[in-house]
PDB file of C-alpha atoms in Angstrom:
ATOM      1  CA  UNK A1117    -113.570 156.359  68.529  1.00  0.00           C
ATOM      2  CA  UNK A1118    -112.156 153.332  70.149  1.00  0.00           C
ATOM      3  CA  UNK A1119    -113.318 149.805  69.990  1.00  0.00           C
ATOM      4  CA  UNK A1120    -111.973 146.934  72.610  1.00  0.00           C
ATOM      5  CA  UNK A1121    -110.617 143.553  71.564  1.00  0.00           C
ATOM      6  CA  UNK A1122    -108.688 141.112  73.230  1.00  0.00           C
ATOM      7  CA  UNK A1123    -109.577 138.651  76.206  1.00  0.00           C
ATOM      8  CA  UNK A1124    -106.283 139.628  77.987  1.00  0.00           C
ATOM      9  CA  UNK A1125    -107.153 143.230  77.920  1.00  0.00           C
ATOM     10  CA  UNK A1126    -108.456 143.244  81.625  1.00  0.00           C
ATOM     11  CA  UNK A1127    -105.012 141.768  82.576  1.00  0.00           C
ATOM     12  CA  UNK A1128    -102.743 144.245  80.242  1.00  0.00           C
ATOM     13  CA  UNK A1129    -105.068 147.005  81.917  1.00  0.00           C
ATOM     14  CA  UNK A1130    -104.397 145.949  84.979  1.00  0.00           C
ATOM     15  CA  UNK A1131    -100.626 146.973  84.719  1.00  0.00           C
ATOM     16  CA  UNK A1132    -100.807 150.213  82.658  1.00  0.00           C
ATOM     17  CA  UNK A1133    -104.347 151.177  84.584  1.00  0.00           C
ATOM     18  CA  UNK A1134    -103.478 155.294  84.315  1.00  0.00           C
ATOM     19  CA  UNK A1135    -102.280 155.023  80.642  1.00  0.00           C
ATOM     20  CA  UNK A1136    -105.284 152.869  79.762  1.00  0.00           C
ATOM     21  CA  UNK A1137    -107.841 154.988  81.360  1.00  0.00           C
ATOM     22  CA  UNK A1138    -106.336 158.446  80.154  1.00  0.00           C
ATOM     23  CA  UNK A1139    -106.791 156.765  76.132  1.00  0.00           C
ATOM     24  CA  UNK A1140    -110.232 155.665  76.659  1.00  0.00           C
ATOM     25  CA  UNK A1141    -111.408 159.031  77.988  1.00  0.00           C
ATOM     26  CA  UNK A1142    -109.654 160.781  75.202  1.00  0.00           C
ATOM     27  CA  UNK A1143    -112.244 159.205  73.042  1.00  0.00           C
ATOM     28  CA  UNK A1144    -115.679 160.491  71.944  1.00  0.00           C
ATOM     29  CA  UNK A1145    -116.318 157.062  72.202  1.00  0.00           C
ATOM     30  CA  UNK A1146    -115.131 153.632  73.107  1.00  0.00           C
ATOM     31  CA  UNK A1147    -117.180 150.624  72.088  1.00  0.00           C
ATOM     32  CA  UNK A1148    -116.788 146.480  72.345  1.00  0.00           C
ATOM     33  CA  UNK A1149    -118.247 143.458  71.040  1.00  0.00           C
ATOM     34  CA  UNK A1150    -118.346 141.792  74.325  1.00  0.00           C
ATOM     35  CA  UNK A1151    -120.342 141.325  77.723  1.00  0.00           C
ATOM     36  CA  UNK A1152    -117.216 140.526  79.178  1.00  0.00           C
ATOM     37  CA  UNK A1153    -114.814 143.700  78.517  1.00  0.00           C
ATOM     38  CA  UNK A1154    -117.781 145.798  78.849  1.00  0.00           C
ATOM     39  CA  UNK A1155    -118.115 144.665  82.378  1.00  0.00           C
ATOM     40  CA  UNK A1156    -114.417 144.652  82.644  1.00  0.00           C
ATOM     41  CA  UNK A1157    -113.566 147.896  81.611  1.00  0.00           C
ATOM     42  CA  UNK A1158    -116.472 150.003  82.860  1.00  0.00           C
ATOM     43  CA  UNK A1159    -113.668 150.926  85.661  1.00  0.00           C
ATOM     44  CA  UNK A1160    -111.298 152.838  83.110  1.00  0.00           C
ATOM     45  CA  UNK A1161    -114.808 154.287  81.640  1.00  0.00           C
ATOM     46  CA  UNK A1162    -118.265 154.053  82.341  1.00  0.00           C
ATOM     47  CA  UNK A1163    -120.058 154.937  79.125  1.00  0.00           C
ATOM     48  CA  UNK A1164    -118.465 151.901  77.102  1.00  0.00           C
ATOM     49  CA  UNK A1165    -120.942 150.914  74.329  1.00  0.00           C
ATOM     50  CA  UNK A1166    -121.930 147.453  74.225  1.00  0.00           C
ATOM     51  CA  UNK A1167    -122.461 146.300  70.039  1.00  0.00           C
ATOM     52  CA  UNK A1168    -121.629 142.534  69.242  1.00  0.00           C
ATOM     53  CA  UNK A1169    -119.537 141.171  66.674  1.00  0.00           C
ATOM     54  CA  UNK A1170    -121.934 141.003  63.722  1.00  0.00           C
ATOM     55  CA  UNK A1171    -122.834 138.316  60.937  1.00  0.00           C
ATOM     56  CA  UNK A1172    -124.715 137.820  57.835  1.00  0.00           C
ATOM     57  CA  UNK A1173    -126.988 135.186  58.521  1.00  0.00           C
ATOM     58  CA  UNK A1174    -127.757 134.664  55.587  1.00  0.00           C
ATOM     59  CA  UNK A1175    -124.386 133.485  54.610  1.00  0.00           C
ATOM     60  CA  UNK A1176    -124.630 130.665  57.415  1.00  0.00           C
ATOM     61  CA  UNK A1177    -126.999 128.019  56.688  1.00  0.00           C
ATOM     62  CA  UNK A1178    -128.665 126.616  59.749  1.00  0.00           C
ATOM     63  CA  UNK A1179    -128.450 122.680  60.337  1.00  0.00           C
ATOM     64  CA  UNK A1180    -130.101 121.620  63.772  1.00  0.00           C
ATOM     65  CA  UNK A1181    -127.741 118.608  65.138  1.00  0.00           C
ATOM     66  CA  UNK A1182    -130.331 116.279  66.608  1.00  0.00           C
ATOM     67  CA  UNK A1183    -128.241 113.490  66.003  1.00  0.00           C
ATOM     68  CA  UNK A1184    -124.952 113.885  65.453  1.00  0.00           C
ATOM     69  CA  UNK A1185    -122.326 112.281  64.163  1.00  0.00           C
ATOM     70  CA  UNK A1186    -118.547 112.773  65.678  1.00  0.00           C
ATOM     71  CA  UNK A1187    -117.206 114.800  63.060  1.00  0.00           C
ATOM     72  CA  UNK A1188    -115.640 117.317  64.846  1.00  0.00           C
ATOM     73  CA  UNK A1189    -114.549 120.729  63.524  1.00  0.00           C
ATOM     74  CA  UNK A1190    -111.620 123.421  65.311  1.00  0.00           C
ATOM     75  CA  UNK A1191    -111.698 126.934  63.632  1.00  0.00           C
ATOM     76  CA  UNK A1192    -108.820 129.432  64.760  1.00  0.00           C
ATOM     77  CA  UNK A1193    -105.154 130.197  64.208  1.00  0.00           C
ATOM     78  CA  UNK A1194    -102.759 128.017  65.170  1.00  0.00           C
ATOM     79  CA  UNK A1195    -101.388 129.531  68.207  1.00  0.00           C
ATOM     80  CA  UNK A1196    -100.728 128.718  72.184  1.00  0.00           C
ATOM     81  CA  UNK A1197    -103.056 131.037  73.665  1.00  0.00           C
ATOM     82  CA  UNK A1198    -105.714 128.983  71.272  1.00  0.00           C
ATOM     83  CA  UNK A1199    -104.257 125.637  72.319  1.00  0.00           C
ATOM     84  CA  UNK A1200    -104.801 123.109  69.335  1.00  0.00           C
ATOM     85  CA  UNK A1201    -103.247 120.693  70.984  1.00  0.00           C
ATOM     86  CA  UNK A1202    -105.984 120.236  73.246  1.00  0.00           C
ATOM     87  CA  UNK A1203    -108.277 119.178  70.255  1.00  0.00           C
ATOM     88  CA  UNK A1204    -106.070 116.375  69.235  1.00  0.00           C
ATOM     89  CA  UNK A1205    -105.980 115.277  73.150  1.00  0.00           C
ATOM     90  CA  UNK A1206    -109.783 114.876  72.651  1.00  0.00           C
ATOM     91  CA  UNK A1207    -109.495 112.684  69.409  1.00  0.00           C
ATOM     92  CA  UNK A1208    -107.339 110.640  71.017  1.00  0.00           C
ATOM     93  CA  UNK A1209    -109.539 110.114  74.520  1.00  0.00           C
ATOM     94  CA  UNK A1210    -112.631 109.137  71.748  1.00  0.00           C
ATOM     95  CA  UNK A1211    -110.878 106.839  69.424  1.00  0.00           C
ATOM     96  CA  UNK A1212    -110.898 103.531  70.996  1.00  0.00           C
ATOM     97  CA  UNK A1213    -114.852 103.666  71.865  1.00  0.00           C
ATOM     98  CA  UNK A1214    -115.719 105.357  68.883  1.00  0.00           C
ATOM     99  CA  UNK A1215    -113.575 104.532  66.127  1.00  0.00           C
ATOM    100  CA  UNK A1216    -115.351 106.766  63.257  1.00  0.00           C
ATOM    101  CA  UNK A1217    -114.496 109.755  65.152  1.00  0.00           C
ATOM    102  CA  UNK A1218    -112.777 112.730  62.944  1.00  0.00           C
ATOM    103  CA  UNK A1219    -111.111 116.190  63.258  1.00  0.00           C
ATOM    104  CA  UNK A1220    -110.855 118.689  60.400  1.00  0.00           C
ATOM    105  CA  UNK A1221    -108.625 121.530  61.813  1.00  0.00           C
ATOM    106  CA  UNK A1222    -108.652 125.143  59.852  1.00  0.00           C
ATOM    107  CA  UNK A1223    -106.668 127.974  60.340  1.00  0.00           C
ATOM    108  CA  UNK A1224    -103.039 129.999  59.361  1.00  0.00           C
ATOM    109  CA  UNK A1225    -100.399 129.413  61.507  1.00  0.00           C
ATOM    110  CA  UNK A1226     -98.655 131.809  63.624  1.00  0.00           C
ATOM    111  CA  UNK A1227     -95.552 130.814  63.658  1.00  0.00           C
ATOM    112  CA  UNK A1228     -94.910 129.774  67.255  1.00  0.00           C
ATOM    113  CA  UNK A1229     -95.066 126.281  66.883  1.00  0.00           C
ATOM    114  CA  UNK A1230     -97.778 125.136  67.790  1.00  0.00           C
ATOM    115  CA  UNK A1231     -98.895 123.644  64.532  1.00  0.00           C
ATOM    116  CA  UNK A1232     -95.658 121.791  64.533  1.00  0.00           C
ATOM    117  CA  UNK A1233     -96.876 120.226  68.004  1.00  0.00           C
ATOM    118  CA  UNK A1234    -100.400 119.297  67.267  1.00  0.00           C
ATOM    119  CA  UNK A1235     -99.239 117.282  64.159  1.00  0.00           C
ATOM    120  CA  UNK A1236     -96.357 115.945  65.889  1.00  0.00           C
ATOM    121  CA  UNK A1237     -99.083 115.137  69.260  1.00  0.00           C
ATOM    122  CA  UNK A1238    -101.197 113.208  66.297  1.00  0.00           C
ATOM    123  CA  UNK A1239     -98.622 110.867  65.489  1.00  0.00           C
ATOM    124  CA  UNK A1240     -97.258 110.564  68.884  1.00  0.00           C
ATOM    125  CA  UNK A1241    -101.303 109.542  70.185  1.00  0.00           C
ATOM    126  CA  UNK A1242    -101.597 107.300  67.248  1.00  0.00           C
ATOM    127  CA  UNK A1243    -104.929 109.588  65.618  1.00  0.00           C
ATOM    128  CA  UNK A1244    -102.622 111.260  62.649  1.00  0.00           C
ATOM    129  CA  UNK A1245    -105.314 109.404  60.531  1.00  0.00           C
ATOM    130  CA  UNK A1246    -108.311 111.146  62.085  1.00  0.00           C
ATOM    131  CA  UNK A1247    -106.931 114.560  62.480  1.00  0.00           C
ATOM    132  CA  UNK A1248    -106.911 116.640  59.127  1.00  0.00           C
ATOM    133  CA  UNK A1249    -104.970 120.233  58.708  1.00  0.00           C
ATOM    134  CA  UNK A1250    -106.955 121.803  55.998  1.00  0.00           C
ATOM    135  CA  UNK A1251    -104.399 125.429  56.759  1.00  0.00           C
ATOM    136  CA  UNK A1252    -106.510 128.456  55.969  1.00  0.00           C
ATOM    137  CA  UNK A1253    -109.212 128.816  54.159  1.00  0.00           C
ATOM    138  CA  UNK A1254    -111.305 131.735  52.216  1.00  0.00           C
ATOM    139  CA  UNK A1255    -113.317 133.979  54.291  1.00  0.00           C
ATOM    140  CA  UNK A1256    -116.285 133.546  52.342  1.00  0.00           C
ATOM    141  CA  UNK A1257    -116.315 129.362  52.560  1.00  0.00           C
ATOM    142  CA  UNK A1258    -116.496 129.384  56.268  1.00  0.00           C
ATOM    143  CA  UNK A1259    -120.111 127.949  57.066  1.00  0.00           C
ATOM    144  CA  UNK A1260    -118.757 125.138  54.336  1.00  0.00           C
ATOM    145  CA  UNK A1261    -116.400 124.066  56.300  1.00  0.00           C
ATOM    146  CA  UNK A1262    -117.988 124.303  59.254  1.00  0.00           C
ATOM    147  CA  UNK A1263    -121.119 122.669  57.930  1.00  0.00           C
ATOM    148  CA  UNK A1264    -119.170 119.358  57.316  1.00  0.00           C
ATOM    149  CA  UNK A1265    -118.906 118.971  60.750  1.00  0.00           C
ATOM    150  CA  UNK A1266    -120.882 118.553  64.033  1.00  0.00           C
ATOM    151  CA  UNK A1267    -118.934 119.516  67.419  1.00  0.00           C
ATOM    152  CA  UNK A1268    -117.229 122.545  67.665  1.00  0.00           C
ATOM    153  CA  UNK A1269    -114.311 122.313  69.506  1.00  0.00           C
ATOM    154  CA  UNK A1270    -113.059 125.826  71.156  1.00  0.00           C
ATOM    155  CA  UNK A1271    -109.528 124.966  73.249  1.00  0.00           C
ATOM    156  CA  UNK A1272    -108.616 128.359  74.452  1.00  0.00           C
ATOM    157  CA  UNK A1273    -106.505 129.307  77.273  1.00  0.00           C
ATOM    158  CA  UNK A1274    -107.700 133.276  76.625  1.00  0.00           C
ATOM    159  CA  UNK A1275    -110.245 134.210  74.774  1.00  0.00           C
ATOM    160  CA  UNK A1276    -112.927 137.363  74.405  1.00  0.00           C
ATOM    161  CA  UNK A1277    -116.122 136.846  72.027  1.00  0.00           C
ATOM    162  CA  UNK A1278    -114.465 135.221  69.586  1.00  0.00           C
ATOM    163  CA  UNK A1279    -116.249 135.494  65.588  1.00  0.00           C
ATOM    164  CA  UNK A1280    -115.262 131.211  64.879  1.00  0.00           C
ATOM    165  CA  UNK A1281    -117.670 130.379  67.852  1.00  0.00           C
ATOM    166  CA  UNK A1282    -120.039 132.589  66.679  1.00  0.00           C
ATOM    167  CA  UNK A1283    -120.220 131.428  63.268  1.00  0.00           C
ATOM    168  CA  UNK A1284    -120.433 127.868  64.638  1.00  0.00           C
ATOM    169  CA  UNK A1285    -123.442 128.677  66.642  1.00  0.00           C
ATOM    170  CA  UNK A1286    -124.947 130.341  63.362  1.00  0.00           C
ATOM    171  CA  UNK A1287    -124.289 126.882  61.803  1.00  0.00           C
ATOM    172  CA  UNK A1288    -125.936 125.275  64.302  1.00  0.00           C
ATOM    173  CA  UNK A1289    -122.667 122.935  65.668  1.00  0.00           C
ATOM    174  CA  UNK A1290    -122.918 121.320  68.943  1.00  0.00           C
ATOM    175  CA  UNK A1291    -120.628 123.689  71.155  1.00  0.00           C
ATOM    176  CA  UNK A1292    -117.770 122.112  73.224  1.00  0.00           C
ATOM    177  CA  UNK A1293    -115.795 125.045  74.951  1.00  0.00           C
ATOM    178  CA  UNK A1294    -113.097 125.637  77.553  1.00  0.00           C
ATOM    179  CA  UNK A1295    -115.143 128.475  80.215  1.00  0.00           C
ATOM    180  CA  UNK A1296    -112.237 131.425  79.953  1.00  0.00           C
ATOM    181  CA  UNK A1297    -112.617 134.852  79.706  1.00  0.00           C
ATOM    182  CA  UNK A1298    -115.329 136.075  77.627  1.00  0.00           C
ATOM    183  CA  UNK A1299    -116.422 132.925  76.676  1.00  0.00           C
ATOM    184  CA  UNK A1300    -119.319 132.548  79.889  1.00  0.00           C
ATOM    185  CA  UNK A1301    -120.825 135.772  79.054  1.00  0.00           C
ATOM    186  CA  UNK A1302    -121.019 134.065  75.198  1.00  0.00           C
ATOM    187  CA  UNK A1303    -122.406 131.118  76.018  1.00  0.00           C
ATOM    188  CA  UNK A1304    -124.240 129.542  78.875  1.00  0.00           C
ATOM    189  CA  UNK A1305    -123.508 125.962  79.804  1.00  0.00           C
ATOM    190  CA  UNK A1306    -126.097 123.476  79.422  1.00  0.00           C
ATOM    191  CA  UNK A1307    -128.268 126.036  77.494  1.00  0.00           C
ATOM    192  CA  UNK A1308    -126.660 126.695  73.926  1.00  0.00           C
ATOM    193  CA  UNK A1309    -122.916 125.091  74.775  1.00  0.00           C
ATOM    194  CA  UNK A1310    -120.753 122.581  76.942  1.00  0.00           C
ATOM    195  CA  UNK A1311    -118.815 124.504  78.672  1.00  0.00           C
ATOM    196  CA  UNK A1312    -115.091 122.811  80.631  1.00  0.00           C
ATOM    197  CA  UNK A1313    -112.274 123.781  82.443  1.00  0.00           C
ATOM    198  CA  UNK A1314    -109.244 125.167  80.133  1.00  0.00           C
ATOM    199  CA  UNK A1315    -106.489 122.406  79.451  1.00  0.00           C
ATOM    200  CA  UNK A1316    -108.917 119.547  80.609  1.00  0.00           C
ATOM    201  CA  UNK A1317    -108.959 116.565  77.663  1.00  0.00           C
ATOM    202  CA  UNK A1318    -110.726 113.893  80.041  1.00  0.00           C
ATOM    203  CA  UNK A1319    -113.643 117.288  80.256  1.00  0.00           C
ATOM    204  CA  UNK A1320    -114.150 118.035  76.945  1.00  0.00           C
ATOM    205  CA  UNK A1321    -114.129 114.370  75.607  1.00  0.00           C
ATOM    206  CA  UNK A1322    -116.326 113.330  78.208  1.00  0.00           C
ATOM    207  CA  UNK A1323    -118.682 116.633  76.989  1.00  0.00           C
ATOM    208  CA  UNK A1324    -118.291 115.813  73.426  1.00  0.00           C
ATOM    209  CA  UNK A1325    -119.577 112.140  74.216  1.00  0.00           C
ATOM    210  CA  UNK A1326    -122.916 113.509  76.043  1.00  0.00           C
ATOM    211  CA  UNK A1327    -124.299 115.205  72.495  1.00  0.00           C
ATOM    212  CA  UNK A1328    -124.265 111.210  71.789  1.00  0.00           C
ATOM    213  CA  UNK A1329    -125.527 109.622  74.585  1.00  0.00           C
ATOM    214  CA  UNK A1330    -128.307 112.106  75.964  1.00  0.00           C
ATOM    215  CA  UNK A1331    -131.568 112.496  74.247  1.00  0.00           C
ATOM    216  CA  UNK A1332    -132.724 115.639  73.216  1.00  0.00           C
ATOM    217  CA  UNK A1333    -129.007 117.673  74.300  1.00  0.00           C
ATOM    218  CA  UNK A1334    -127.436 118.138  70.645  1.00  0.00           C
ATOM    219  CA  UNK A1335    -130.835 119.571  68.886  1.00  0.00           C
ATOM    220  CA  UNK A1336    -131.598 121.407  72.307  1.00  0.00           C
ATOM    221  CA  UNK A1337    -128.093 123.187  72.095  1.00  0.00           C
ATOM    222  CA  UNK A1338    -127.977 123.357  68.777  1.00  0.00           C
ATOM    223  CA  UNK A1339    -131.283 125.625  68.295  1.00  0.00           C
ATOM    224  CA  UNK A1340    -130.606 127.700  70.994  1.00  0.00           C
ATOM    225  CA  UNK A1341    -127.238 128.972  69.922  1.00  0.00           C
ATOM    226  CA  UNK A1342    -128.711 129.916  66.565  1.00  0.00           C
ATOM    227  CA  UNK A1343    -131.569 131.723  68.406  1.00  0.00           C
ATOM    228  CA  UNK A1344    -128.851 133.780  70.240  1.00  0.00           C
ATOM    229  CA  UNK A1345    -126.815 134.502  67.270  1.00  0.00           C
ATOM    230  CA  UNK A1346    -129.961 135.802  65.203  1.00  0.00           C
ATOM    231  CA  UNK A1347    -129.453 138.827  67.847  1.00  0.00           C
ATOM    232  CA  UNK A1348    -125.967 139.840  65.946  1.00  0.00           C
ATOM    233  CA  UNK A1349    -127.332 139.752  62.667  1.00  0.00           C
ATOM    234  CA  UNK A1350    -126.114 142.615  60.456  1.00  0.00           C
ATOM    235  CA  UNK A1351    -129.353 144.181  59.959  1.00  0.00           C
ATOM    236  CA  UNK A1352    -129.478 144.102  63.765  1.00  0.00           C
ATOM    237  CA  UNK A1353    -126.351 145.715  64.715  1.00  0.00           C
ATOM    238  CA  UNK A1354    -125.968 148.001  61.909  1.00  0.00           C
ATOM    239  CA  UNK A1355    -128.866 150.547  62.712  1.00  0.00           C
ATOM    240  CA  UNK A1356    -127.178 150.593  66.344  1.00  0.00           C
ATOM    241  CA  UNK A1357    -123.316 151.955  64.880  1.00  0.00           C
ATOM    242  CA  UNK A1358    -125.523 154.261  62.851  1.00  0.00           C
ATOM    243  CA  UNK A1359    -127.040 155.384  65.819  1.00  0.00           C
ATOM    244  CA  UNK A1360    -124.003 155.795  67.134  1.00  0.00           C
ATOM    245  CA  UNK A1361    -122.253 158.072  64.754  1.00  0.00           C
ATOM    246  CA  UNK A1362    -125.559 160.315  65.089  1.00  0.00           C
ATOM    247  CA  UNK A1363    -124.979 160.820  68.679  1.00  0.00           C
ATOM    248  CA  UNK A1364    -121.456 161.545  68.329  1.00  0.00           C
ATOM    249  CA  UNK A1365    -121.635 163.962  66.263  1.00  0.00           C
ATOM    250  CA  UNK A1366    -124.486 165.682  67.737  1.00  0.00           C
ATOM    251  CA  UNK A1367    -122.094 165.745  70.924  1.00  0.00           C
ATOM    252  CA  UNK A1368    -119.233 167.373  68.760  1.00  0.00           C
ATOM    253  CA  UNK A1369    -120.893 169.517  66.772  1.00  0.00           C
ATOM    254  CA  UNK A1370    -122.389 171.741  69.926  1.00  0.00           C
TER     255      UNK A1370
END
């Protein structure tokens, strides 16, 4: 069995489109979290099997952000595709009309630099003071962390379903979010997320600044991604793999 992963897998596909489709077919089954590659790679295989990333709810406390305040949280590795730098951009667009305006950013680096950049962006932009690097932190204090914010920031230049968004929505966060790759079949703009162009400070600033200024957005947004993510639940998804295996090897057994 095979699972997908990867918003650049259409793209790599693309290239090696024989190689790609002869592994897939050799599988008694290929599955992937996301809308997106399902849709994507239904050409190398048309029996993909749609199950979402899953989460235990229960380890996510809900908070609905009717009002809040601009403490904003980014939650991935440090890496270009993932674009960090664009977060800092944002801090910097906000600080001179709201000064209380903060950044806690969490996750290992990879090595590439672009940790180096973002702190080096902070001090260039004059916001070192409101941008924290908290580095990585323990699986299981997630939802903390993301709890002691309000915006969720997601800069990506690539990107597939990715599990940080997910547990923001869980948490309730207000969702800013570049629209690439996976990301629109994730979340729909206007309905449980903000959704920009990729690379586009003057957007997302401008986006985080509306869960301020219009009534009703933040708590609207905020309940409905926590109403979507109640459909990944654990409990949810894991009778579906079970149903799975079943089928596969009533299929292999014959």
């Amino acid at each position: 069995m095979l699972t997908l992963h990867g918003g650049n897998l259409p793209v790599y596909a693309q290239g090696r489109y024989k190689r790609v489709q002869h592994l897939l077919q050799s599988a008694c089954a290929v599955t992937t979290p996301s809308a997106y590659l399902f849709q994507q790679m239904r050409s190398h295989r048309q029996d993909l099997v749609l199950l979402p990333n899953s989460l235990e709810l229960g380890k996510y406390p809900f908070k609905r952000r009717d009002h809040p305040a601009l403490n904003l949280v980014w939650l991935r590795a440090f890496h270009n595709i993932y674009n960090p730098s664009l977060a800092v951009k944002v801090v910097a667009l906000l600080a001179d009309d709201f000064p209380a305006v903060k950044l806690v950013m969490i996750g290992p680096d990879k090595g590439d630099g672009s940790l180096e950049s973002a702190r080096d962006l902070a001090l260039e932009l004059g916001v070192a003071d409101r941008v924290i690097f908290s580095g990585s932190v323990p699986k299981e204090t997630t939802a903390h962390w993301l709890n002691g914010g309000d915006i969720f920031l997601n800069t990506t230049r690539i990107d597939n379903t990715p599990v940080s968004v997910v547990e923001a929505m869980a948490c309730g966060l207000c969702i800013v979010s570049t629209n690439v790759g996976g990301i629109p079949y994730l979340l729909k703009d206007e309905h449980d997320a903000l959704l920009v162009p990729a690379d586009d400070a003057v957007a997302m600033a401008k986006a985080v600044q509306r869960f301020l200024t219009e009534d009703g957005l933040a708590g609207r947004l905020s309940m409905n991604a926590r109403r979507k993510v109640e459909q990944c639940d654990w409990s949810t998804i894991l009778p579906k793999w079970e149903q799975l295996f079943i089928d596969i090897i009533q299929r292999t057994t014959v």
